[in-house]
mmCIF file with all atom_site columns, C-alpha atoms in Angstrom:
data_model
loop_
_atom_site.group_PDB
_atom_site.id
_atom_site.type_symbol
_atom_site.label_atom_id
_atom_site.label_alt_id
_atom_site.label_comp_id
_atom_site.label_asym_id
_atom_site.label_entity_id
_atom_site.label_seq_id
_atom_site.pdbx_PDB_ins_code
_atom_site.Cartn_x
_atom_site.Cartn_y
_atom_site.Cartn_z
_atom_site.occupancy
_atom_site.B_iso_or_equiv
_atom_site.pdbx_formal_charge
_atom_site.auth_seq_id
_atom_site.auth_comp_id
_atom_site.auth_asym_id
_atom_site.auth_atom_id
_atom_site.pdbx_PDB_model_num
ATOM 1   C CA . MET A 1 1   ? -24.042 38.004 113.576 1.00 0.00 ? 1   MET A CA 1
ATOM 2   C CA . LYS A 1 2   ? -23.393 41.088 115.731 1.00 0.00 ? 2   LYS A CA 1
ATOM 3   C CA . GLU A 1 3   ? -24.754 44.544 116.113 1.00 0.00 ? 3   GLU A CA 1
ATOM 4   C CA . ILE A 1 4   ? -22.354 47.344 116.980 1.00 0.00 ? 4   ILE A CA 1
ATOM 5   C CA . LYS A 1 5   ? -23.777 50.619 118.491 1.00 0.00 ? 5   LYS A CA 1
ATOM 6   C CA . ALA A 1 6   ? -21.481 53.538 119.128 1.00 0.00 ? 6   ALA A CA 1
ATOM 7   C CA . TYR A 1 7   ? -22.484 56.664 120.946 1.00 0.00 ? 7   TYR A CA 1
ATOM 8   C CA . ILE A 1 8   ? -19.928 59.322 120.031 1.00 0.00 ? 8   ILE A CA 1
ATOM 9   C CA . ARG A 1 9   ? -19.379 63.036 119.872 1.00 0.00 ? 9   ARG A CA 1
ATOM 10  C CA . CYS A 1 10  ? -21.320 64.655 117.054 1.00 0.00 ? 10  CYS A CA 1
ATOM 11  C CA . GLU A 1 11  ? -18.193 66.465 115.698 1.00 0.00 ? 11  GLU A CA 1
ATOM 12  C CA . LYS A 1 12  ? -16.438 63.094 115.327 1.00 0.00 ? 12  LYS A CA 1
ATOM 13  C CA . ALA A 1 13  ? -19.227 61.433 113.371 1.00 0.00 ? 13  ALA A CA 1
ATOM 14  C CA . GLU A 1 14  ? -17.887 62.325 109.886 1.00 0.00 ? 14  GLU A CA 1
ATOM 15  C CA . GLU A 1 15  ? -14.403 61.087 110.590 1.00 0.00 ? 15  GLU A CA 1
ATOM 16  C CA . VAL A 1 16  ? -15.661 57.849 112.178 1.00 0.00 ? 16  VAL A CA 1
ATOM 17  C CA . ILE A 1 17  ? -17.971 57.184 109.247 1.00 0.00 ? 17  ILE A CA 1
ATOM 18  C CA . HIS A 1 18  ? -15.083 57.921 106.744 1.00 0.00 ? 18  HIS A CA 1
ATOM 19  C CA . GLU A 1 19  ? -12.853 55.322 108.611 1.00 0.00 ? 19  GLU A CA 1
ATOM 20  C CA . LEU A 1 20  ? -15.519 52.787 108.688 1.00 0.00 ? 20  LEU A CA 1
ATOM 21  C CA . GLU A 1 21  ? -16.153 53.178 104.893 1.00 0.00 ? 21  GLU A CA 1
ATOM 22  C CA . GLN A 1 22  ? -12.446 52.950 104.218 1.00 0.00 ? 22  GLN A CA 1
ATOM 23  C CA . ALA A 1 23  ? -12.560 49.651 106.064 1.00 0.00 ? 23  ALA A CA 1
ATOM 24  C CA . GLY A 1 24  ? -15.311 48.291 103.796 1.00 0.00 ? 24  GLY A CA 1
ATOM 25  C CA . VAL A 1 25  ? -18.367 49.028 105.852 1.00 0.00 ? 25  VAL A CA 1
ATOM 26  C CA . LYS A 1 26  ? -21.172 49.745 103.470 1.00 0.00 ? 26  LYS A CA 1
ATOM 27  C CA . ASP A 1 27  ? -24.253 50.147 105.627 1.00 0.00 ? 27  ASP A CA 1
ATOM 28  C CA . ILE A 1 28  ? -24.203 52.521 108.718 1.00 0.00 ? 28  ILE A CA 1
ATOM 29  C CA . THR A 1 29  ? -27.199 54.044 110.432 1.00 0.00 ? 29  THR A CA 1
ATOM 30  C CA . LEU A 1 30  ? -26.553 57.473 111.964 1.00 0.00 ? 30  LEU A CA 1
ATOM 31  C CA . ILE A 1 31  ? -28.983 58.793 114.413 1.00 0.00 ? 31  ILE A CA 1
ATOM 32  C CA . ASP A 1 32  ? -28.953 62.135 116.427 1.00 0.00 ? 32  ASP A CA 1
ATOM 33  C CA . VAL A 1 33  ? -29.644 61.399 120.148 1.00 0.00 ? 33  VAL A CA 1
ATOM 34  C CA . MET A 1 34  ? -29.356 63.210 123.499 1.00 0.00 ? 34  MET A CA 1
ATOM 35  C CA . ALA A 1 35  ? -27.168 61.765 126.280 1.00 0.00 ? 35  ALA A CA 1
ATOM 36  C CA . ILE A 1 36  ? -28.099 62.367 129.893 1.00 0.00 ? 36  ILE A CA 1
ATOM 37  C CA . GLY A 1 37  ? -25.986 61.270 132.837 1.00 0.00 ? 37  GLY A CA 1
ATOM 38  C CA . GLU A 1 38  ? -22.659 61.525 134.615 1.00 0.00 ? 38  GLU A CA 1
ATOM 39  C CA . ASN A 1 39  ? -20.506 60.788 131.500 1.00 0.00 ? 39  ASN A CA 1
ATOM 40  C CA . ILE A 1 40  ? -21.478 63.841 129.341 1.00 0.00 ? 40  ILE A CA 1
ATOM 41  C CA . ASP A 1 41  ? -18.939 66.544 128.572 1.00 0.00 ? 41  ASP A CA 1
ATOM 42  C CA . MET A 1 42  ? -20.063 69.473 130.701 1.00 0.00 ? 42  MET A CA 1
ATOM 43  C CA . GLN A 1 43  ? -18.460 71.950 128.257 1.00 0.00 ? 43  GLN A CA 1
ATOM 44  C CA . HIS A 1 44  ? -20.901 70.997 125.594 1.00 0.00 ? 44  HIS A CA 1
ATOM 45  C CA . ALA A 1 45  ? -23.902 70.269 127.986 1.00 0.00 ? 45  ALA A CA 1
ATOM 46  C CA . ARG A 1 46  ? -27.203 72.122 127.462 1.00 0.00 ? 46  ARG A CA 1
ATOM 47  C CA . TYR A 1 47  ? -30.465 72.216 129.507 1.00 0.00 ? 47  TYR A CA 1
ATOM 48  C CA . SER A 1 48  ? -33.614 70.770 128.200 1.00 0.00 ? 48  SER A CA 1
ATOM 49  C CA . PHE A 1 49  ? -36.995 71.771 129.378 1.00 0.00 ? 49  PHE A CA 1
ATOM 50  C CA . GLU A 1 50  ? -38.418 68.546 128.167 1.00 0.00 ? 50  GLU A CA 1
ATOM 51  C CA . CYS A 1 51  ? -36.059 66.423 130.087 1.00 0.00 ? 51  CYS A CA 1
ATOM 52  C CA . VAL A 1 52  ? -35.347 68.790 132.886 1.00 0.00 ? 52  VAL A CA 1
ATOM 53  C CA . GLU A 1 53  ? -31.771 67.668 132.805 1.00 0.00 ? 53  GLU A CA 1
ATOM 54  C CA . LYS A 1 54  ? -28.429 68.515 131.341 1.00 0.00 ? 54  LYS A CA 1
ATOM 55  C CA . TYR A 1 55  ? -27.872 66.787 128.087 1.00 0.00 ? 55  TYR A CA 1
ATOM 56  C CA . GLN A 1 56  ? -25.318 66.532 125.358 1.00 0.00 ? 56  GLN A CA 1
ATOM 57  C CA . LYS A 1 57  ? -26.010 65.986 121.614 1.00 0.00 ? 57  LYS A CA 1
ATOM 58  C CA . VAL A 1 58  ? -24.581 62.650 120.533 1.00 0.00 ? 58  VAL A CA 1
ATOM 59  C CA . ALA A 1 59  ? -24.287 60.807 117.385 1.00 0.00 ? 59  ALA A CA 1
ATOM 60  C CA . LYS A 1 60  ? -25.382 56.973 117.460 1.00 0.00 ? 60  LYS A CA 1
ATOM 61  C CA . LEU A 1 61  ? -23.994 54.807 114.876 1.00 0.00 ? 61  LEU A CA 1
ATOM 62  C CA . GLU A 1 62  ? -25.406 51.354 114.257 1.00 0.00 ? 62  GLU A CA 1
ATOM 63  C CA . LEU A 1 63  ? -23.980 48.677 112.049 1.00 0.00 ? 63  LEU A CA 1
ATOM 64  C CA . LEU A 1 64  ? -24.295 44.970 111.571 1.00 0.00 ? 64  LEU A CA 1
ATOM 65  C CA . CYS A 1 65  ? -21.374 42.595 110.857 1.00 0.00 ? 65  CYS A CA 1
ATOM 66  C CA . GLY A 1 66  ? -20.094 38.994 111.080 1.00 0.00 ? 66  GLY A CA 1
ATOM 67  C CA . GLU A 1 67  ? -18.533 37.786 114.333 1.00 0.00 ? 67  GLU A CA 1
ATOM 68  C CA . ASP A 1 68  ? -15.119 37.865 112.736 1.00 0.00 ? 68  ASP A CA 1
ATOM 69  C CA . GLU A 1 69  ? -15.385 41.635 112.011 1.00 0.00 ? 69  GLU A CA 1
ATOM 70  C CA . VAL A 1 70  ? -16.236 42.735 115.431 1.00 0.00 ? 70  VAL A CA 1
ATOM 71  C CA . ASP A 1 71  ? -12.865 43.416 116.971 1.00 0.00 ? 71  ASP A CA 1
ATOM 72  C CA . ARG A 1 72  ? -11.504 45.233 113.855 1.00 0.00 ? 72  ARG A CA 1
ATOM 73  C CA . LEU A 1 73  ? -14.506 47.443 113.686 1.00 0.00 ? 73  LEU A CA 1
ATOM 74  C CA . VAL A 1 74  ? -14.614 48.203 117.444 1.00 0.00 ? 74  VAL A CA 1
ATOM 75  C CA . ASP A 1 75  ? -10.959 49.193 117.215 1.00 0.00 ? 75  ASP A CA 1
ATOM 76  C CA . ILE A 1 76  ? -11.685 51.531 114.258 1.00 0.00 ? 76  ILE A CA 1
ATOM 77  C CA . LEU A 1 77  ? -14.588 53.116 116.161 1.00 0.00 ? 77  LEU A CA 1
ATOM 78  C CA . GLN A 1 78  ? -12.466 53.576 119.350 1.00 0.00 ? 78  GLN A CA 1
ATOM 79  C CA . ARG A 1 79  ? -9.478  55.061 117.584 1.00 0.00 ? 79  ARG A CA 1
ATOM 80  C CA . SER A 1 80  ? -11.478 57.429 115.301 1.00 0.00 ? 80  SER A CA 1
ATOM 81  C CA . ALA A 1 81  ? -13.874 58.721 117.908 1.00 0.00 ? 81  ALA A CA 1
ATOM 82  C CA . TYR A 1 82  ? -11.274 59.309 120.567 1.00 0.00 ? 82  TYR A CA 1
ATOM 83  C CA . THR A 1 83  ? -10.521 62.839 121.822 1.00 0.00 ? 83  THR A CA 1
ATOM 84  C CA . GLY A 1 84  ? -9.246  61.889 125.294 1.00 0.00 ? 84  GLY A CA 1
ATOM 85  C CA . MET A 1 85  ? -11.977 64.086 127.034 1.00 0.00 ? 85  MET A CA 1
ATOM 86  C CA . ARG A 1 86  ? -14.876 63.063 129.115 1.00 0.00 ? 86  ARG A CA 1
ATOM 87  C CA . GLY A 1 87  ? -17.958 62.240 126.985 1.00 0.00 ? 87  GLY A CA 1
ATOM 88  C CA . ASP A 1 88  ? -16.042 60.618 124.134 1.00 0.00 ? 88  ASP A CA 1
ATOM 89  C CA . GLY A 1 89  ? -18.669 57.931 124.103 1.00 0.00 ? 89  GLY A CA 1
ATOM 90  C CA . ILE A 1 90  ? -19.264 54.160 124.425 1.00 0.00 ? 90  ILE A CA 1
ATOM 91  C CA . ILE A 1 91  ? -19.383 51.243 122.137 1.00 0.00 ? 91  ILE A CA 1
ATOM 92  C CA . CYS A 1 92  ? -21.864 48.351 122.597 1.00 0.00 ? 92  CYS A CA 1
ATOM 93  C CA . VAL A 1 93  ? -21.723 44.924 120.923 1.00 0.00 ? 93  VAL A CA 1
ATOM 94  C CA . SER A 1 94  ? -24.718 42.636 120.853 1.00 0.00 ? 94  SER A CA 1
ATOM 95  C CA . ASP A 1 95  ? -25.720 39.255 119.409 1.00 0.00 ? 95  ASP A CA 1
ATOM 96  C CA . VAL A 1 96  ? -28.184 39.289 116.634 1.00 0.00 ? 96  VAL A CA 1
ATOM 97  C CA . GLY A 1 97  ? -30.510 36.306 116.308 1.00 0.00 ? 97  GLY A CA 1
ATOM 98  C CA . ARG A 1 98  ? -31.762 36.764 112.784 1.00 0.00 ? 98  ARG A CA 1
ATOM 99  C CA . ILE A 1 99  ? -31.690 39.262 109.930 1.00 0.00 ? 99  ILE A CA 1
ATOM 100 C CA . VAL A 1 100 ? -34.173 39.188 107.005 1.00 0.00 ? 100 VAL A CA 1
ATOM 101 C CA . LYS A 1 101 ? -33.765 41.456 103.955 1.00 0.00 ? 101 LYS A CA 1
ATOM 102 C CA . ILE A 1 102 ? -37.218 42.737 103.194 1.00 0.00 ? 102 ILE A CA 1
ATOM 103 C CA . GLN A 1 103 ? -36.842 43.033 99.409  1.00 0.00 ? 103 GLN A CA 1
ATOM 104 C CA . THR A 1 104 ? -35.340 39.492 98.802  1.00 0.00 ? 104 THR A CA 1
ATOM 105 C CA . GLY A 1 105 ? -36.117 37.429 101.856 1.00 0.00 ? 105 GLY A CA 1
ATOM 106 C CA . GLN A 1 106 ? -32.428 36.662 102.129 1.00 0.00 ? 106 GLN A CA 1
ATOM 107 C CA . GLU A 1 107 ? -31.347 35.969 105.694 1.00 0.00 ? 107 GLU A CA 1
ATOM 108 C CA . ASP A 1 108 ? -28.461 36.450 107.988 1.00 0.00 ? 108 ASP A CA 1
ATOM 109 C CA . MET A 1 109 ? -25.030 37.218 106.324 1.00 0.00 ? 109 MET A CA 1
ATOM 110 C CA . ALA A 1 110 ? -26.575 37.007 102.881 1.00 0.00 ? 110 ALA A CA 1
ATOM 111 C CA . ALA A 1 111 ? -29.023 39.699 103.853 1.00 0.00 ? 111 ALA A CA 1
ATOM 112 C CA . LEU A 1 112 ? -26.050 42.017 104.563 1.00 0.00 ? 112 LEU A CA 1
ATOM 113 C CA . ALA A 1 113 ? -24.543 41.586 101.171 1.00 0.00 ? 113 ALA A CA 1
#
């Protein structure tokens, strides 16, 4: 089991989600976040009084999948989120030890069905 997190430009989120859905992904979490650091797109940067830093609004996508799906989904994310400009984002892939579906008690891949 794997968890894929992608931090992408907000304006690319709709396109990326559409591509993932076309590829059969049914469950995606979308979160609005703020990115701070050297890799933000300065054309879209803003100043935050709370953070006292420059930040860029970013969309964070999270999804779970089997190990056999990781490369295909990462490729879809990379292609559909790409603009060629600084601040396009990053994709992180992590191992997941256990998943339990609250409603049924099903675990791991059965919990994703």
